[in-house]
Coordinates of C-alpha atoms and ligand atoms in Angstrom, one line a residue:
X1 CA 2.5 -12.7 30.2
X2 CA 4.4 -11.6 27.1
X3 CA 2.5 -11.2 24.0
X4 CA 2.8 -11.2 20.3
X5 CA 2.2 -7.6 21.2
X6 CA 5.2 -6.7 22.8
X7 CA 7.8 -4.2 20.5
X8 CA 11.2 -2.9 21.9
X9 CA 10.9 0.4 22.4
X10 CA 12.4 3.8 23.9
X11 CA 10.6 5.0 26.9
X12 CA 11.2 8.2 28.4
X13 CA 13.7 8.2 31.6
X14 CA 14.7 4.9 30.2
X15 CA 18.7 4.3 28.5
X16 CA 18.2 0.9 26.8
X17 CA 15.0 0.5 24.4
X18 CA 12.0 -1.2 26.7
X19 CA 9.4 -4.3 25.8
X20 CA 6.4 -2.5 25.7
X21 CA 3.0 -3.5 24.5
X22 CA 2.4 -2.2 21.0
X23 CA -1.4 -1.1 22.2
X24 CA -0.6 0.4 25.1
X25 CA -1.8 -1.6 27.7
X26 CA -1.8 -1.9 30.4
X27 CA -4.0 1.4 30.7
X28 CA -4.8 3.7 32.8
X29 CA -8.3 3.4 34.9
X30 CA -11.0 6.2 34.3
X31 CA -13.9 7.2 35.9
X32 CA -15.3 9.4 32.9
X33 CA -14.8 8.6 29.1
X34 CA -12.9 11.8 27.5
X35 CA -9.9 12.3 25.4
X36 CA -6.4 11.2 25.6
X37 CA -3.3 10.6 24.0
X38 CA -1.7 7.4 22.8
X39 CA 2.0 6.5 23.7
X40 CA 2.8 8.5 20.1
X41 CA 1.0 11.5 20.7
X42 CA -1.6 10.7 18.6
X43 CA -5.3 11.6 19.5
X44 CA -7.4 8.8 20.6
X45 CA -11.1 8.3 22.6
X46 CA -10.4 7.3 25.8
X47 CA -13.7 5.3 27.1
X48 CA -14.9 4.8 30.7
X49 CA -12.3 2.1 32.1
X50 CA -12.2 -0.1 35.4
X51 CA -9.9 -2.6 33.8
X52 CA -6.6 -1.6 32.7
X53 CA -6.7 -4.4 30.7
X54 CA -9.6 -4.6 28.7
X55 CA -10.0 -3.9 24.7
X56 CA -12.4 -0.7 24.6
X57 CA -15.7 -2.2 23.8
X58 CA -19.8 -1.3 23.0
X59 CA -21.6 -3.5 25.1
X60 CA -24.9 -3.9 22.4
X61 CA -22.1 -5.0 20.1
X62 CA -20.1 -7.4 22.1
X63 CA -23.3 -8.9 23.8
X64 CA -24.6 -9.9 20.0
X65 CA -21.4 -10.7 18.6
X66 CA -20.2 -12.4 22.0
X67 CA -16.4 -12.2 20.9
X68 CA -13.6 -10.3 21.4
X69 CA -13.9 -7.0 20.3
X70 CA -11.6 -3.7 19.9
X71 CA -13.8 -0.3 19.1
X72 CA -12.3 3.0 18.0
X73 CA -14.2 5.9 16.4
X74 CA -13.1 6.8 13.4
X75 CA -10.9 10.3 13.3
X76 CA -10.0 10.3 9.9
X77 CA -10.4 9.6 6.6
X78 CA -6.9 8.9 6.0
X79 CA -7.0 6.4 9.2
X80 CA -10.4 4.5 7.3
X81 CA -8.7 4.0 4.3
X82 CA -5.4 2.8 5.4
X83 CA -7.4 0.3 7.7
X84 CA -9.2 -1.2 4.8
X85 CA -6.2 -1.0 2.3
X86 CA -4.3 -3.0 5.1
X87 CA -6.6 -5.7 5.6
X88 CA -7.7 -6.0 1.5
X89 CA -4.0 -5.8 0.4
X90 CA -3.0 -8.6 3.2
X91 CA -1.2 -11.5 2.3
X92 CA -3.1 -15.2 3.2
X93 CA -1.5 -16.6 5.7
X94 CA -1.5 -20.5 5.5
X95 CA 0.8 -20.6 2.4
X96 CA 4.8 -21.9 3.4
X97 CA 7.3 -18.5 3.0
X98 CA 9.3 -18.8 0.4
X99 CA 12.5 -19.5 2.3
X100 CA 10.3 -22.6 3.8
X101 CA 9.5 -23.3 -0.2
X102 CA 13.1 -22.8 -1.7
X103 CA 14.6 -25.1 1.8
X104 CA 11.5 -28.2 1.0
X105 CA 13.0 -28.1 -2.4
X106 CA 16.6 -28.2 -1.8
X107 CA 16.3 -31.1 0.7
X108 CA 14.4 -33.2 -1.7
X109 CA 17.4 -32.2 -4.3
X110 CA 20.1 -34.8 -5.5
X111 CA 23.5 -33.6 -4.7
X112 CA 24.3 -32.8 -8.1
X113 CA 21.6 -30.1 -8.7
X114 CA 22.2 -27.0 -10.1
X115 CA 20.8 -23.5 -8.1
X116 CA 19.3 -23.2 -11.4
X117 CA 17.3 -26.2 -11.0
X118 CA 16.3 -25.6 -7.4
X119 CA 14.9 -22.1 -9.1
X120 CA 13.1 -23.7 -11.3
X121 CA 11.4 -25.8 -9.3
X122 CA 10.5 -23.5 -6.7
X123 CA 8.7 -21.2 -9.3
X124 CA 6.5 -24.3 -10.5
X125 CA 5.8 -24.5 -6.4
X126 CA 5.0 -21.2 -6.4
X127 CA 2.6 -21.7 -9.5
X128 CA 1.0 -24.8 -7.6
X129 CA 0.8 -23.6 -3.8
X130 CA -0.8 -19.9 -4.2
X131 CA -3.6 -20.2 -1.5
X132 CA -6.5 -18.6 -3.1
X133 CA -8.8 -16.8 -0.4
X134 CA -12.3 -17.5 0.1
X135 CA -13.0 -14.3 -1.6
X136 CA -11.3 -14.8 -4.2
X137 CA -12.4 -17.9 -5.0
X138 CA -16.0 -17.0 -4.7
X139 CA -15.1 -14.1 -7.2
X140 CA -13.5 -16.6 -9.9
X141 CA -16.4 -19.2 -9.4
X142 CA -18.8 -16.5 -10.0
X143 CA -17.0 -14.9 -13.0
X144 CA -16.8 -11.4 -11.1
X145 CA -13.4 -9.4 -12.2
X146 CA -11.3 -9.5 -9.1
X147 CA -10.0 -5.5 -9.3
X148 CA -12.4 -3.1 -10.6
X149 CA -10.3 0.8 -10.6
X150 CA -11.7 4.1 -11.6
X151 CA -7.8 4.9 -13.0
X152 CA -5.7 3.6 -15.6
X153 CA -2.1 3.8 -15.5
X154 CA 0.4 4.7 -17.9
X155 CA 4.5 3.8 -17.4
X156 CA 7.1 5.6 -18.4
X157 CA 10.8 5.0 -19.0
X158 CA 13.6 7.5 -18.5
X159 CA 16.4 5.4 -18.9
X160 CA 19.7 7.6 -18.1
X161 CA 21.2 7.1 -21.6
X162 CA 18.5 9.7 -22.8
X163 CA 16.3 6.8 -23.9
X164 CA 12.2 7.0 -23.5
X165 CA 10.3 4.4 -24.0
X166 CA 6.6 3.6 -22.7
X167 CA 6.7 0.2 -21.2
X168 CA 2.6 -0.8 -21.0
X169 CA -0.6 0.7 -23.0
X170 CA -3.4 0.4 -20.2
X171 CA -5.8 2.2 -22.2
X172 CA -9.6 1.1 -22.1
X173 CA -10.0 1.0 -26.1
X174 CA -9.1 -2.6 -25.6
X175 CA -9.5 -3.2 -29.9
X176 CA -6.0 -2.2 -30.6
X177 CA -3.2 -4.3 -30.0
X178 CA -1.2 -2.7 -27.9
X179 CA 2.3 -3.9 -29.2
X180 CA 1.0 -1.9 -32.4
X181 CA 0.9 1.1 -30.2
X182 CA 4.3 1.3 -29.9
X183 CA 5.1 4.9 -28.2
X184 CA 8.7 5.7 -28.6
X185 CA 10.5 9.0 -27.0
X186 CA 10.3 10.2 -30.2
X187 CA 6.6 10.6 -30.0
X188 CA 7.1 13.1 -27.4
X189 CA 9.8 15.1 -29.0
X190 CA 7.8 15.1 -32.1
X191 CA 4.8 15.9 -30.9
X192 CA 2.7 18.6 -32.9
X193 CA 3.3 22.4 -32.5
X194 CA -0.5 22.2 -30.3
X195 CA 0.8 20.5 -27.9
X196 CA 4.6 22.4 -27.5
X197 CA 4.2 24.2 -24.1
X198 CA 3.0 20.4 -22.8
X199 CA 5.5 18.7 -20.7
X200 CA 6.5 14.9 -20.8
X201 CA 4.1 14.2 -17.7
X202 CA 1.1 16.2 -19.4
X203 CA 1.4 14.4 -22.6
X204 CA 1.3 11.1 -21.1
X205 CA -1.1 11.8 -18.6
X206 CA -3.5 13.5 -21.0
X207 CA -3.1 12.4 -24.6
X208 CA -2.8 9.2 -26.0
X209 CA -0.8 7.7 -29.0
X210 CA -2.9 6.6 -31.3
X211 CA -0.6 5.4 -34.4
X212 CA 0.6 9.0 -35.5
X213 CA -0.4 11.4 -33.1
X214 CA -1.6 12.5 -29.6
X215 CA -4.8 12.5 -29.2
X216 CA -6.7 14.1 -25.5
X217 CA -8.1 11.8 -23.4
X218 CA -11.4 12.0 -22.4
X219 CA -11.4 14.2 -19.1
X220 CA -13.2 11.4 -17.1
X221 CA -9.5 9.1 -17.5
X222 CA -7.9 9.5 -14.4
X223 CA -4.9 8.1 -15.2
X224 CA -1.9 7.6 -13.1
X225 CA 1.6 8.0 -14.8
X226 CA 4.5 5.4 -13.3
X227 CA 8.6 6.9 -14.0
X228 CA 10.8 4.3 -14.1
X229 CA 13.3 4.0 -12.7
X230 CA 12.3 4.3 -9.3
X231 CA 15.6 6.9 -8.5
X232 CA 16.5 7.6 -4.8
X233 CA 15.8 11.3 -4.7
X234 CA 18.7 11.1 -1.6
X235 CA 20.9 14.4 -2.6
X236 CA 23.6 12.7 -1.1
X237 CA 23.8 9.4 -3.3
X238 CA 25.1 8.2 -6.5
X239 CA 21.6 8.2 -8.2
X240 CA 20.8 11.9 -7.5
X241 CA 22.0 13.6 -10.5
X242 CA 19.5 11.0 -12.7
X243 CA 16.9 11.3 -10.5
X244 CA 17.2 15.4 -11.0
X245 CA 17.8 14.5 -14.0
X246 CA 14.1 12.7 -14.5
X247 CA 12.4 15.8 -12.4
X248 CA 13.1 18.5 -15.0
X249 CA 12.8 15.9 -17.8
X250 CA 9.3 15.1 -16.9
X251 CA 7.5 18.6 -16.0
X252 CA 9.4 21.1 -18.7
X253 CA 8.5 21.5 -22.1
X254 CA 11.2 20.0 -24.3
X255 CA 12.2 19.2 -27.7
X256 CA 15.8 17.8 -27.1
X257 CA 16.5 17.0 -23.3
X258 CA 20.0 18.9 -23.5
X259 CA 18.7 22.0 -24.4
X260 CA 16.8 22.5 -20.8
X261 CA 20.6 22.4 -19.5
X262 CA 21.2 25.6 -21.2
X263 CA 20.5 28.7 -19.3
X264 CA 22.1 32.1 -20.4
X265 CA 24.3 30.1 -22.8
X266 CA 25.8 27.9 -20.1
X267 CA 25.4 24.6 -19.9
X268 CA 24.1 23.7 -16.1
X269 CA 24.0 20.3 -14.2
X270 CA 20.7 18.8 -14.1
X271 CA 20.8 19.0 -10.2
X272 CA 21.4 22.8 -11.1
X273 CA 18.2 23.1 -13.1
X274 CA 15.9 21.3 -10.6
X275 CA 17.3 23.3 -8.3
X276 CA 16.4 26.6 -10.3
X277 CA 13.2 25.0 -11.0
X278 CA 12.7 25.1 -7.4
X279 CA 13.9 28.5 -6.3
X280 CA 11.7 29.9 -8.9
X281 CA 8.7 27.7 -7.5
X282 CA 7.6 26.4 -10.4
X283 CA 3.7 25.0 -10.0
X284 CA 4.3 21.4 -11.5
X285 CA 1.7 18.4 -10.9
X286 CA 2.0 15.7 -8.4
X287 CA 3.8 13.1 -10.2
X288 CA 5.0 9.8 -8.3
X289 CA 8.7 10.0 -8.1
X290 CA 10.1 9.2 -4.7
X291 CA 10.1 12.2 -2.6
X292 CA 13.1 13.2 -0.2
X293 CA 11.5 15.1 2.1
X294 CA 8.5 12.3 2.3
X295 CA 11.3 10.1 2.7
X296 CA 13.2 11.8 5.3
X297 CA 9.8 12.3 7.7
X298 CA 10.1 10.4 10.7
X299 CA 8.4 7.1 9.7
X300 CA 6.0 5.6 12.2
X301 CA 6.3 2.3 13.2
X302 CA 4.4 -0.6 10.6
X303 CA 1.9 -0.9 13.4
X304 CA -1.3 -3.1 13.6
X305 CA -4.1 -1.8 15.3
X306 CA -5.9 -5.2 15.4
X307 CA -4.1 -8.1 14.7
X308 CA -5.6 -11.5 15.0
X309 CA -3.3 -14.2 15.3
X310 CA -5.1 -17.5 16.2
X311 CA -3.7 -20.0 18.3
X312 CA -3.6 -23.8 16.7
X313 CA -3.2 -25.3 20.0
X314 CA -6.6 -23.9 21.7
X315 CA -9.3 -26.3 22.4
X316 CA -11.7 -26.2 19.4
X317 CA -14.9 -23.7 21.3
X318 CA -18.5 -25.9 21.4
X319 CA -21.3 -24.1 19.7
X320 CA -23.4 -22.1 22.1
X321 CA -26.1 -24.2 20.7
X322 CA -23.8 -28.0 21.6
X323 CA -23.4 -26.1 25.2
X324 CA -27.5 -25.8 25.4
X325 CA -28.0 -29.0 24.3
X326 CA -26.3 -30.8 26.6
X327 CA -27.8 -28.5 29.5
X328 CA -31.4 -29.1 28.3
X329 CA -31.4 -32.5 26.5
X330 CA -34.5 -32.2 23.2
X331 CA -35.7 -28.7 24.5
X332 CA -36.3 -26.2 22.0
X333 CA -33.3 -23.4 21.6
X334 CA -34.5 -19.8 22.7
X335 CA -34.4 -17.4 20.1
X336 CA -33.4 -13.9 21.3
X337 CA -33.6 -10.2 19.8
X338 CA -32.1 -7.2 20.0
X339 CA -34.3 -6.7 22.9
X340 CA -32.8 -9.6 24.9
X341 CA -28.9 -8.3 25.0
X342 CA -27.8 -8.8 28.3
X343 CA -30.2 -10.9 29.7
X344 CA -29.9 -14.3 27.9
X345 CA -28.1 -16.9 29.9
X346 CA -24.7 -16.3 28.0
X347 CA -24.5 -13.1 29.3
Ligands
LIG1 ZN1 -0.2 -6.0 24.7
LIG2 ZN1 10.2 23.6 -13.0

């Protein structure tokens, strides 16, 4: 029965791509649990299996919780977080896309409208139909702040006409207006003498402009700095002289930007210079440009380990409790324990 599962997919000894089940089943039977590999190479627990089709399962959990389950141990941190950060950054579901949104609004539209109009209206949709999850809701009810972060964040432009200019304060000092905190490139170029071997990204991941002058954060401000804009670091395409450009800009000391060009008297291109900086293996801090050779790693497919997608047209379940009632008409429902797994009549 195909699935919702099913990707296209090379298989070894195979010419064309092959539907395959994105979980890997069906899967192999084993007498013993041990350790395996998935169809990507990846290290996984393989548990005792007599069904080549059944989701991996703990049978204390899936007696209490009497549902589907899907069990995995945990190999690493990396795999914990991107699970959660999946699931807490996922869209809801039940609101229309926006092509659906953009299409109900144009069919409703006199022939004369303008595509500005049918913009319009689709933003005020948008406004209007954002479903609001139960969490959220609960969080606004309840007056609890929706995004609590240990960081604060900083943006910087580097336009390619030389221009700097700091697009948003997020600063915790919350008294000052932050349009009076206007930071300019200048601020940077003028910084004081104290801070001259400090490079763009230090300054404005350390200091703060506070009307005249830098002043240190406190060590405990994490903050992360943003570089606008977001330049493909591709050496083969047309934005890879600014996006250099923006590398040695933000992680060498500088006073005018045109003077880091100059090495032994000679003016250099700026793919030249972060080459140099390279060779000469400069130790510069993370900062979050895009990355070439992050880029260029083989990507792995957007997969989803667990996806539920629930099925409108199934027959709404009866409560275990409706299905005992009607069994045993006014008798008193059996409580069970922890004790009683695998032994009540549902099992
Ligand atoms: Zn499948
Ligand atoms: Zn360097």
């Amino acid at each position: 029965m195909p699935g919702y599962c099913q990707v296209k997919r090379k298989v070894p000894g195979q010419q064309q791509p092959q539907l395959v089940c994105r979980f890997d089943f069906p899967m192999e039977c084993r007498a013993d649990a041990g350790i395996g590999h998935d169809s990507k190479r990846r290290v996984r627990f393989e548990a005792q299996r007599n069904d080549p089709l059944l989701n991996m399962y703990n049978p204390a959990m899936i007696l209490g919780w009497t549902a589907n389950i899907d069990i995995k141990p945990v190999l690493s941190t990396d795999a914990a977080r991107n699970y959660i950060a999946k699931y807490a950054s996922k869209a809801e579901q039940q609101a229309p896309a926006f092509p659906q949104l953009l299409s109900g609004i144009v069919n409703q539209m006199e022939e004369t409208g303008s595509a500005k109009t049918a913009c319009q209206k689709l933003l005020n949709k948008m406004l209007g139909e954002r479903t609001y999850s139960a969490q959220e809701t609960a969080h606004l009810l309840l007056g609890i702040p929706l995004v609590r972060a240990s960081t604060s964040f900083q943006t910087l432009h580097l336009g390619a006409e030389g221009g700097m200019r700091e697009l948003q304060v997020n600063e915790d000092d919350g008294s000052e207006d932050p349009d009076e905190r206007q930071v300019t490139g200048d601020s940077y170029t003028k910084r004081g003498p104290g801070l001259e071997a400090l490079s763009l990204h230090d300054v404005f991941k350390n200091y703060t402009w506070v009307k005249t002058e830098w002043r240190k954060k406190r060590t405990s401000t994490n903050t992360v700095l943003r570089v606008f804009p977001r330049l493909s670091p591709d050496p083969t395409g047309d934005q890879y002289k600014a996006y250099c450009r923006t590398k040695v800009l933000l992680h060498h000391p500088f006073r005018l930007p045109e003077s880091l060009r100059v090495v032994d008297e000679q003016v250099q291109t700026w793919a030249q210079i972060w080459a140099n900086c390279r060779a000469a293996g400069h130790d510069h801090p993370k900062d979050t440009l895009r990355c070439w050779e992050n880029e260029n790693r083989t990507r792995q497919e957007e997969e989803d380990d667990d996806e539920n997608v629930p099925n409108p047209n199934a027959p709404a379940n009866e409560e275990d409790w409706q299905v005992f009632a009607q069994a045993f008409p006014n008798a008193a429902l059996p409580q069970f324990g922890i004790d009683d797994l695998g032994m009540r009549p549902l099992d």
